[in-house]
Amino acid sequence: MTRDRRLATALATATVLVLSGLASGSAASAGPAAPTARAAAPLASVETAARVQVAARKTGWKPVAGAKFNTPRSKPGTQFRLEAQVLGAIRHAKKGSVIRISLFSFDRYPVADALIKAHRRGVDVQVLMNNHEVPGAQKKLRSVIGANRSKRSYIYQCTNGCRSSGENNHDKYFIFSHTGIAKNVVMTGSVNMKMNGAKNQFNDLWTRNNVPKIYQAFDALHEQMERDKVARPNYWVQNIGKNFQLQALPFHGNGPNHDPIDTILDPVRCKGATGGTGNQGRTRIRVNMHAWDGDRGTYLARRLRKLYALGCDVRLQYGYAGKRVRNELGVRTPRGYVPVRSSGMDTNADGEIDLYSHMKLLVISGNYGNDTSKRVVVTGSSNYQDSGLRGDELLFRMYDQGKATKQYLAHFDWMWNNHTRAVPYQKKTVSGRGLDGAATTEQRIYDDGLGTDSPEWKDQ
């Protein structure tokens, strides 16, 4: 059918719809005079509607690319924003295409129902889960597609980690071979498909369409994971062109010098940022971390505090931080104290945090390596704690993605200003030198008494 014939057909359809609508439904709501007055609407408006129909059919649907964030305890459109992003891709998945998902937790019936419908229309649905719980939504999905990984569809709980001997499968991703008009679609971030994640957590989800190389890296990771056996190599790094990197953990190195996050921080130069990437020439470093504790959390806190002492523009927010990490962040530097706020809130006064950030985000913007205007975003599943290295975790790194960097920085600032709080502290007089070698006379002891050392915060 030619473009003119398509437009003519759409124009005729739109004309009938508009005129019939004016002659019927509008009379009841607008009064007796409304049909006469509105029926005289110019034909140009009808032609515009027809052109919109043609354009919609031509462009089609595809996932919205970029970073998205939910807002817990808000209206449904913002609370379930990330779930809606995933649901849209599931519902538009084409017959004969493949959906592959890995999650730590999943209890959302709307997602289970959408996956069942996708399977029944000929989409291969392959879901890998951690084995700590079997909610009703997972049972319902399993009752239809089964758990047999040799079949075209399955939902399977790994024994420990899917490709590690660690205690968890903590990877979070959604990949679609063909949804709407987009192919090779990748979504990853901190989000699980769980009511708690929408209601009580701030999460992120990054999406890109038509990225075959990134898709292939995640697809290869899924191939390893679905075997449910220890992979070799266990620590698996895929450099995807110049701008992306996928790191699949566990990582078995010792101490900070080889830690994946510490290594990412190595090229940072605190001053000399150009191109609007820094703050008055200072390289920006932003961390929004869900769980931060243990030996690993302590040495990463120390590294970030030292970078602040060297002149970086550092801001740190966390949902939960253990005592040792809080004490490390409370050591005074020659520039003063590194700026720290908490997103963990006790909204029902029971002594436990129930509203918090679940993100695992690092953003660097400024002087990095040999580039004074570099942008680096790291998202994924790994918390700054010892368990963040042991099981199935992923780190996804983006370089020089201007849109993503702006989105993540803007969201960090929005949370910092609107959804974090100062952590209460006491000052302690000390003498000698801090771990960065600088003389110090006082330290802050951060403690809000909100049960942030309790086991419920582990491995979320």
Coordinates of C-alpha atoms in Angstrom, one line a residue:
M1 CA 0.0 0.0 0.0
T2 CA 1.4 3.4 -1.0
R3 CA 1.9 6.2 1.5
D4 CA -1.0 8.2 -0.1
R5 CA -3.4 5.2 0.2
R6 CA -2.3 4.6 3.8
L7 CA -3.0 8.3 4.6
A8 CA -6.3 8.2 2.8
T9 CA -7.4 5.1 4.7
A10 CA -6.3 6.5 8.0
L11 CA -8.0 9.9 7.2
A12 CA -11.3 8.1 6.5
T13 CA -11.0 6.1 9.7
A14 CA -10.2 9.1 11.8
T15 CA -13.0 11.1 10.2
V16 CA -15.5 8.4 11.1
L17 CA -14.2 8.1 14.6
V18 CA -14.2 11.8 15.3
L19 CA -17.6 12.5 13.9
S20 CA -19.2 9.5 15.5
G21 CA -17.6 10.5 18.8
L22 CA -18.9 14.0 18.5
A23 CA -22.4 12.8 17.7
S24 CA -22.7 10.4 20.6
G25 CA -20.5 10.4 23.7
S26 CA -19.9 14.1 23.8
A27 CA -23.6 15.0 24.1
A28 CA -24.0 13.5 27.5
S29 CA -21.0 15.3 29.0
A30 CA -21.1 18.7 27.2
G31 CA -24.9 19.4 27.0
P32 CA -27.3 19.7 24.1
A33 CA -25.4 22.5 22.3
A34 CA -22.0 20.7 22.3
P35 CA -22.4 18.4 19.2
T36 CA -23.5 21.3 17.0
A37 CA -20.7 23.6 18.1
R38 CA -17.9 20.9 18.0
A39 CA -19.1 19.1 14.9
A40 CA -17.9 22.2 13.0
A41 CA -14.2 21.4 13.9
P42 CA -12.0 22.0 10.9
L43 CA -11.0 19.0 8.8
A44 CA -7.3 19.9 9.3
S45 CA -7.6 18.5 12.9
V46 CA -8.9 15.2 11.6
E47 CA -6.1 15.1 9.0
T48 CA -3.6 15.7 11.8
A49 CA -5.0 12.8 13.7
A50 CA -4.7 10.6 10.7
R51 CA -1.1 11.5 10.1
V52 CA -0.3 10.7 13.8
Q53 CA -1.8 7.2 13.3
V54 CA 0.4 6.7 10.2
A55 CA 3.5 7.9 12.1
A56 CA 2.7 5.7 15.0
R57 CA 2.5 2.6 12.8
K58 CA 5.7 3.6 11.1
T59 CA 7.8 4.3 14.2
G60 CA 6.4 1.4 16.4
W61 CA 7.2 0.7 20.0
K62 CA 10.6 0.3 21.6
P63 CA 11.9 0.6 25.2
V64 CA 12.8 4.1 26.3
A65 CA 16.6 4.1 26.4
G66 CA 18.7 5.6 29.2
A67 CA 18.7 5.4 33.0
K68 CA 15.4 5.2 34.9
F69 CA 14.7 5.4 38.6
N70 CA 11.7 4.6 40.8
T71 CA 10.4 6.6 43.7
P72 CA 9.2 4.4 46.5
R73 CA 5.9 5.3 48.3
S74 CA 4.8 7.6 45.6
K75 CA 2.1 7.3 42.9
P76 CA 2.0 4.1 40.9
G77 CA 3.6 5.7 37.8
T78 CA 6.8 6.5 39.6
Q79 CA 6.8 3.8 42.3
F80 CA 6.5 1.1 39.6
R81 CA 8.4 2.9 36.9
L82 CA 11.1 0.3 36.5
E83 CA 8.7 -2.6 36.6
A84 CA 6.7 -0.8 33.8
Q85 CA 9.9 -0.6 31.7
V86 CA 10.4 -4.3 32.0
L87 CA 6.7 -5.2 31.5
G88 CA 6.6 -3.1 28.3
A89 CA 9.5 -5.1 26.8
I90 CA 8.0 -8.4 27.9
R91 CA 4.6 -7.6 26.4
H92 CA 6.1 -6.4 23.1
A93 CA 8.5 -9.4 22.7
K94 CA 8.1 -11.0 19.3
K95 CA 7.2 -14.6 18.6
G96 CA 10.4 -16.6 18.2
S97 CA 12.4 -14.2 20.3
V98 CA 14.2 -14.8 23.6
I99 CA 13.9 -13.2 27.0
R100 CA 16.7 -13.9 29.5
I101 CA 16.5 -12.7 33.0
S102 CA 18.6 -13.1 36.2
L103 CA 17.3 -11.8 39.6
F104 CA 18.0 -12.2 43.3
S105 CA 14.3 -11.9 44.2
F106 CA 11.0 -11.9 42.3
D107 CA 7.5 -11.9 43.7
R108 CA 5.5 -9.7 41.2
Y109 CA 2.5 -11.4 39.7
P110 CA 2.1 -8.9 36.9
V111 CA 5.6 -9.9 35.7
A112 CA 4.9 -13.6 36.0
D113 CA 1.7 -13.2 34.1
A114 CA 3.4 -11.2 31.3
L115 CA 6.1 -13.9 31.0
I116 CA 3.5 -16.6 30.8
K117 CA 1.7 -14.8 28.0
A118 CA 5.0 -14.3 26.2
H119 CA 5.8 -18.0 26.5
R120 CA 2.4 -19.0 25.1
R121 CA 2.8 -16.8 22.1
G122 CA 6.1 -18.4 21.2
V123 CA 8.7 -16.4 23.1
D124 CA 11.5 -18.3 24.9
V125 CA 11.4 -17.2 28.5
Q126 CA 14.5 -18.2 30.5
V127 CA 14.8 -17.0 34.1
L128 CA 17.6 -17.7 36.6
M129 CA 16.9 -17.0 40.3
N130 CA 18.6 -17.2 43.7
N131 CA 17.2 -20.0 45.9
H132 CA 16.4 -18.1 49.2
E133 CA 12.6 -18.0 48.6
V134 CA 9.8 -19.3 46.4
P135 CA 7.0 -16.8 46.4
G136 CA 3.7 -17.4 44.7
A137 CA 4.6 -15.5 41.5
Q138 CA 7.6 -17.8 40.9
K139 CA 5.4 -20.9 41.6
K140 CA 2.8 -19.7 39.1
L141 CA 5.4 -19.1 36.4
R142 CA 7.1 -22.5 37.1
S143 CA 3.7 -24.3 36.9
V144 CA 3.5 -23.2 33.3
I145 CA 7.1 -23.1 31.9
G146 CA 8.8 -25.5 34.3
A147 CA 12.3 -25.5 35.6
N148 CA 14.0 -27.7 33.0
R149 CA 16.9 -25.7 31.5
S150 CA 17.0 -28.0 28.4
K151 CA 13.5 -26.7 27.4
R152 CA 12.9 -23.4 25.5
S153 CA 11.4 -21.8 28.6
Y154 CA 12.2 -22.2 32.3
I155 CA 12.5 -20.6 35.7
Y156 CA 15.3 -22.1 37.6
Q157 CA 16.8 -21.5 41.1
C158 CA 20.6 -22.0 41.2
T159 CA 22.1 -24.1 43.9
N160 CA 24.3 -21.3 45.3
G161 CA 25.7 -18.8 42.8
C162 CA 24.8 -19.9 39.3
R163 CA 28.4 -19.7 38.1
S164 CA 30.2 -19.6 41.4
S165 CA 30.4 -21.4 44.7
G166 CA 29.3 -18.3 46.5
E167 CA 26.1 -18.1 48.5
N168 CA 24.0 -16.2 46.1
N169 CA 23.0 -15.4 42.5
H170 CA 22.8 -11.7 42.9
D171 CA 23.0 -10.7 39.2
K172 CA 20.2 -8.4 37.9
Y173 CA 19.6 -8.1 34.2
F174 CA 16.9 -8.4 31.5
I175 CA 17.9 -9.0 27.9
F176 CA 15.5 -9.2 24.9
S177 CA 16.5 -10.4 21.4
H178 CA 13.6 -8.6 19.8
T179 CA 10.9 -6.5 21.4
G180 CA 8.8 -4.0 19.5
I181 CA 11.0 -2.6 16.8
A182 CA 14.2 -3.0 18.9
K183 CA 16.6 -5.8 18.8
N184 CA 19.4 -6.8 21.2
V185 CA 18.0 -4.9 24.1
V186 CA 19.8 -4.8 27.5
M187 CA 18.5 -3.7 30.9
T188 CA 20.6 -3.8 34.0
G189 CA 20.9 -2.1 37.4
S190 CA 20.0 -2.6 41.0
V191 CA 16.3 -3.6 40.6
N192 CA 14.6 -6.9 41.4
M193 CA 11.0 -7.6 40.5
K194 CA 9.8 -7.5 44.1
M195 CA 7.1 -5.4 45.8
N196 CA 9.6 -4.4 48.5
G197 CA 11.8 -3.0 45.8
A198 CA 9.1 -0.7 44.5
K199 CA 7.6 0.2 47.8
N200 CA 10.6 0.7 50.1
Q201 CA 13.7 1.0 47.8
F202 CA 15.3 3.5 45.4
N203 CA 16.5 1.6 42.4
D204 CA 18.0 2.2 39.0
L205 CA 17.6 0.5 35.6
W206 CA 19.7 1.3 32.6
T207 CA 18.4 0.4 29.1
R208 CA 19.9 0.4 25.6
N209 CA 18.4 -0.8 22.4
N210 CA 20.1 -2.3 19.3
V211 CA 23.4 -2.9 21.0
P212 CA 24.4 -6.4 19.7
K213 CA 27.8 -6.4 21.3
I214 CA 26.5 -5.6 24.8
Y215 CA 23.7 -8.1 24.3
Q216 CA 26.1 -10.8 23.3
A217 CA 28.2 -10.2 26.4
F218 CA 25.2 -10.6 28.7
D219 CA 23.9 -13.5 26.6
A220 CA 27.3 -15.3 27.0
L221 CA 27.1 -14.7 30.8
H222 CA 23.6 -16.2 30.9
E223 CA 24.9 -19.3 29.0
Q224 CA 27.5 -19.8 31.7
M225 CA 25.0 -19.2 34.5
E226 CA 22.4 -21.6 33.4
R227 CA 24.8 -24.5 33.7
D228 CA 24.7 -24.0 37.5
K229 CA 28.3 -24.9 38.0
V230 CA 31.5 -23.1 38.8
A231 CA 32.7 -21.3 35.7
R232 CA 36.3 -21.0 34.6
P233 CA 37.5 -18.3 34.8
N234 CA 35.4 -17.4 37.8
Y235 CA 36.2 -13.7 37.4
W236 CA 35.1 -12.9 33.9
V237 CA 35.7 -9.5 32.3
Q238 CA 34.4 -8.5 28.9
N239 CA 35.5 -5.2 27.3
I240 CA 32.8 -4.2 24.9
G241 CA 34.3 -1.7 22.4
K242 CA 35.8 1.4 24.0
N243 CA 32.9 2.5 26.1
F244 CA 31.5 -0.5 28.0
Q245 CA 32.8 -3.2 30.3
L246 CA 30.9 -6.1 31.9
Q247 CA 32.6 -7.7 35.0
A248 CA 31.1 -11.0 36.3
L249 CA 32.2 -11.8 39.8
P250 CA 33.1 -13.6 42.1
F251 CA 36.5 -12.0 42.6
H252 CA 39.0 -13.8 44.7
G253 CA 41.7 -11.2 45.1
N254 CA 43.0 -10.2 48.5
G255 CA 42.8 -6.7 49.9
P256 CA 42.2 -3.4 48.3
N257 CA 44.9 -3.3 45.7
H258 CA 43.1 -5.5 43.2
D259 CA 39.5 -5.0 44.2
P260 CA 37.4 -4.1 41.1
I261 CA 36.1 -0.9 42.6
D262 CA 39.5 0.2 44.0
T263 CA 41.0 -0.5 40.5
I264 CA 38.3 1.6 38.9
L265 CA 39.3 4.5 41.2
D266 CA 43.1 4.1 40.4
P267 CA 43.1 6.5 37.4
V268 CA 41.3 9.3 39.3
R269 CA 43.2 12.6 39.4
C270 CA 41.4 15.0 41.8
K271 CA 42.3 18.3 40.1
G272 CA 42.4 19.6 36.6
A273 CA 39.0 18.5 35.4
T274 CA 37.8 20.3 32.3
G275 CA 34.9 20.5 29.9
G276 CA 32.3 21.1 32.6
T277 CA 32.9 17.6 34.1
G278 CA 34.2 18.7 37.5
N279 CA 33.3 21.2 40.1
Q280 CA 35.7 24.2 39.8
G281 CA 38.3 21.9 38.3
R282 CA 37.8 19.2 41.0
T283 CA 36.9 15.7 39.8
R284 CA 33.4 14.6 40.9
I285 CA 33.0 11.3 42.7
R286 CA 29.5 10.2 43.7
V287 CA 28.6 7.0 45.5
N288 CA 25.0 5.8 46.2
M289 CA 25.4 2.5 48.0
H290 CA 22.8 0.2 49.5
A291 CA 25.0 -1.9 51.9
W292 CA 28.5 -0.8 53.0
D293 CA 30.4 -2.8 55.7
G294 CA 33.0 -5.4 56.5
D295 CA 36.7 -5.4 55.5
R296 CA 35.9 -4.5 51.9
G297 CA 33.6 -1.7 52.9
T298 CA 36.2 -0.3 55.3
Y299 CA 39.1 -0.1 52.8
L300 CA 36.8 1.4 50.1
A301 CA 35.7 4.0 52.6
R302 CA 39.3 4.8 53.4
R303 CA 40.2 5.1 49.7
L304 CA 37.3 7.5 49.0
R305 CA 38.2 9.6 52.1
K306 CA 41.8 9.8 50.8
L307 CA 40.5 11.0 47.5
Y308 CA 38.5 13.7 49.2
A309 CA 41.7 14.7 51.2
L310 CA 43.5 15.0 47.8
G311 CA 41.0 17.5 46.5
C312 CA 38.3 15.4 44.8
D313 CA 34.7 16.6 45.0
V314 CA 33.4 13.6 46.9
R315 CA 29.8 12.9 48.1
L316 CA 28.8 9.6 49.6
Q317 CA 25.3 8.3 50.5
Y318 CA 24.3 4.9 51.8
G319 CA 21.3 3.0 52.9
Y320 CA 23.2 1.0 55.5
A321 CA 26.8 1.3 56.7
G322 CA 28.4 -0.9 59.4
K323 CA 30.2 0.6 62.4
R324 CA 33.7 0.2 61.0
V325 CA 32.8 2.0 57.8
R326 CA 31.0 4.8 59.7
N327 CA 34.1 5.2 61.8
E328 CA 36.4 5.3 58.8
L329 CA 34.3 8.0 57.1
G330 CA 34.4 10.0 60.4
V331 CA 38.2 10.5 60.3
R332 CA 38.9 14.2 59.7
T333 CA 41.1 15.1 56.7
P334 CA 43.0 18.4 56.1
R335 CA 40.0 19.5 54.1
G336 CA 37.6 18.6 56.9
Y337 CA 35.2 15.7 56.8
V338 CA 34.1 13.9 53.6
P339 CA 30.4 14.7 52.9
V340 CA 28.2 11.8 54.0
R341 CA 24.5 11.4 54.2
S342 CA 22.2 8.4 54.7
S343 CA 19.2 7.4 52.6
G344 CA 18.1 5.0 55.3
M345 CA 14.9 6.1 57.0
D346 CA 12.9 4.7 59.9
T347 CA 9.4 5.8 59.0
N348 CA 7.4 3.8 61.5
A349 CA 9.6 4.5 64.6
D350 CA 10.4 0.8 65.3
G351 CA 14.2 1.3 65.4
E352 CA 14.8 -0.3 62.0
I353 CA 15.3 1.3 58.6
D354 CA 12.4 0.6 56.3
L355 CA 12.9 3.1 53.4
Y356 CA 16.4 3.2 51.7
S357 CA 18.5 3.3 48.6
H358 CA 19.1 -0.1 47.1
M359 CA 21.5 1.2 44.4
K360 CA 25.1 0.2 43.9
L361 CA 26.3 3.3 42.0
L362 CA 29.6 5.0 41.4
V363 CA 30.0 8.0 39.1
I364 CA 33.3 9.7 38.3
S365 CA 33.3 12.9 36.2
G366 CA 36.5 14.8 35.6
N367 CA 40.2 14.1 35.4
Y368 CA 40.6 10.4 34.8
G369 CA 43.7 8.7 33.3
N370 CA 44.9 10.7 30.4
D371 CA 41.5 12.5 29.9
T372 CA 40.7 15.6 31.9
S373 CA 37.0 15.4 30.9
K374 CA 36.2 11.7 31.4
R375 CA 32.9 10.3 32.5
V376 CA 32.5 7.0 34.2
V377 CA 29.3 5.3 35.5
V378 CA 29.4 2.0 37.3
T379 CA 26.1 0.3 38.2
G380 CA 25.1 -3.3 38.8
S381 CA 24.6 -5.6 41.8
S382 CA 27.7 -5.6 44.0
N383 CA 27.4 -3.9 47.4
Y384 CA 30.5 -2.5 49.1
Q385 CA 30.8 -5.5 51.5
D386 CA 32.7 -8.8 51.6
S387 CA 29.7 -10.7 50.2
G388 CA 29.8 -8.3 47.2
L389 CA 32.8 -10.2 45.9
R390 CA 31.9 -13.8 46.8
G391 CA 28.9 -14.8 44.8
D392 CA 27.4 -14.1 41.4
E393 CA 27.6 -10.3 41.1
L394 CA 28.0 -8.0 38.1
L395 CA 29.5 -4.6 37.6
F396 CA 28.6 -2.7 34.4
R397 CA 30.9 0.2 33.5
M398 CA 30.1 2.9 31.0
Y399 CA 32.6 5.4 29.7
D400 CA 31.8 8.8 28.1
Q401 CA 28.1 8.2 28.0
G402 CA 27.0 11.8 28.4
K403 CA 23.3 11.2 28.7
A404 CA 23.7 8.4 31.3
T405 CA 26.2 10.4 33.3
K406 CA 23.8 13.4 33.4
Q407 CA 20.9 11.3 34.4
Y408 CA 22.8 9.5 37.2
L409 CA 24.3 12.7 38.5
A410 CA 21.0 14.5 38.5
H411 CA 19.3 11.7 40.3
F412 CA 22.1 11.6 42.9
D413 CA 21.7 15.3 43.6
W414 CA 17.9 14.9 43.8
M415 CA 18.2 12.2 46.4
W416 CA 20.9 14.0 48.2
N417 CA 18.7 17.1 48.5
N418 CA 15.4 15.4 49.1
H419 CA 15.7 11.8 50.3
T420 CA 18.8 11.7 52.5
R421 CA 19.5 12.8 56.1
A422 CA 22.5 13.9 58.1
V423 CA 23.8 11.0 60.3
P424 CA 24.0 11.9 64.0
Y425 CA 27.5 11.8 65.4
Q426 CA 29.6 12.5 68.5
K427 CA 33.0 14.1 68.3
K428 CA 35.9 12.2 69.8
T429 CA 39.2 13.8 70.6
V430 CA 42.2 11.9 69.2
S431 CA 45.9 12.5 68.7
G432 CA 48.4 11.4 66.2
R433 CA 47.8 10.9 62.5
G434 CA 45.0 9.4 60.5
L435 CA 45.4 6.6 58.0
D436 CA 46.2 9.0 55.2
G437 CA 49.2 10.3 57.2
A438 CA 47.6 13.6 58.1
A439 CA 47.7 15.0 61.6
T440 CA 44.3 14.8 63.3
T441 CA 42.9 15.9 66.6
E442 CA 39.3 14.8 66.3
Q443 CA 37.0 12.2 64.8
R444 CA 33.3 11.9 64.3
I445 CA 31.5 8.7 65.6
Y446 CA 28.5 8.3 63.3
D447 CA 25.7 6.4 65.0
D448 CA 21.9 6.7 64.5
G449 CA 20.9 3.7 66.6
L450 CA 18.7 2.3 63.8
G451 CA 19.8 -1.3 63.8
T452 CA 22.0 -0.9 60.8
D453 CA 24.3 -3.7 61.9
S454 CA 21.5 -6.3 61.8
P455 CA 21.7 -9.3 59.5
E456 CA 18.6 -8.3 57.5
W457 CA 20.8 -5.9 55.5
K458 CA 23.1 -8.6 54.2
D459 CA 23.0 -9.6 50.5
Q460 CA 20.0 -7.6 49.3

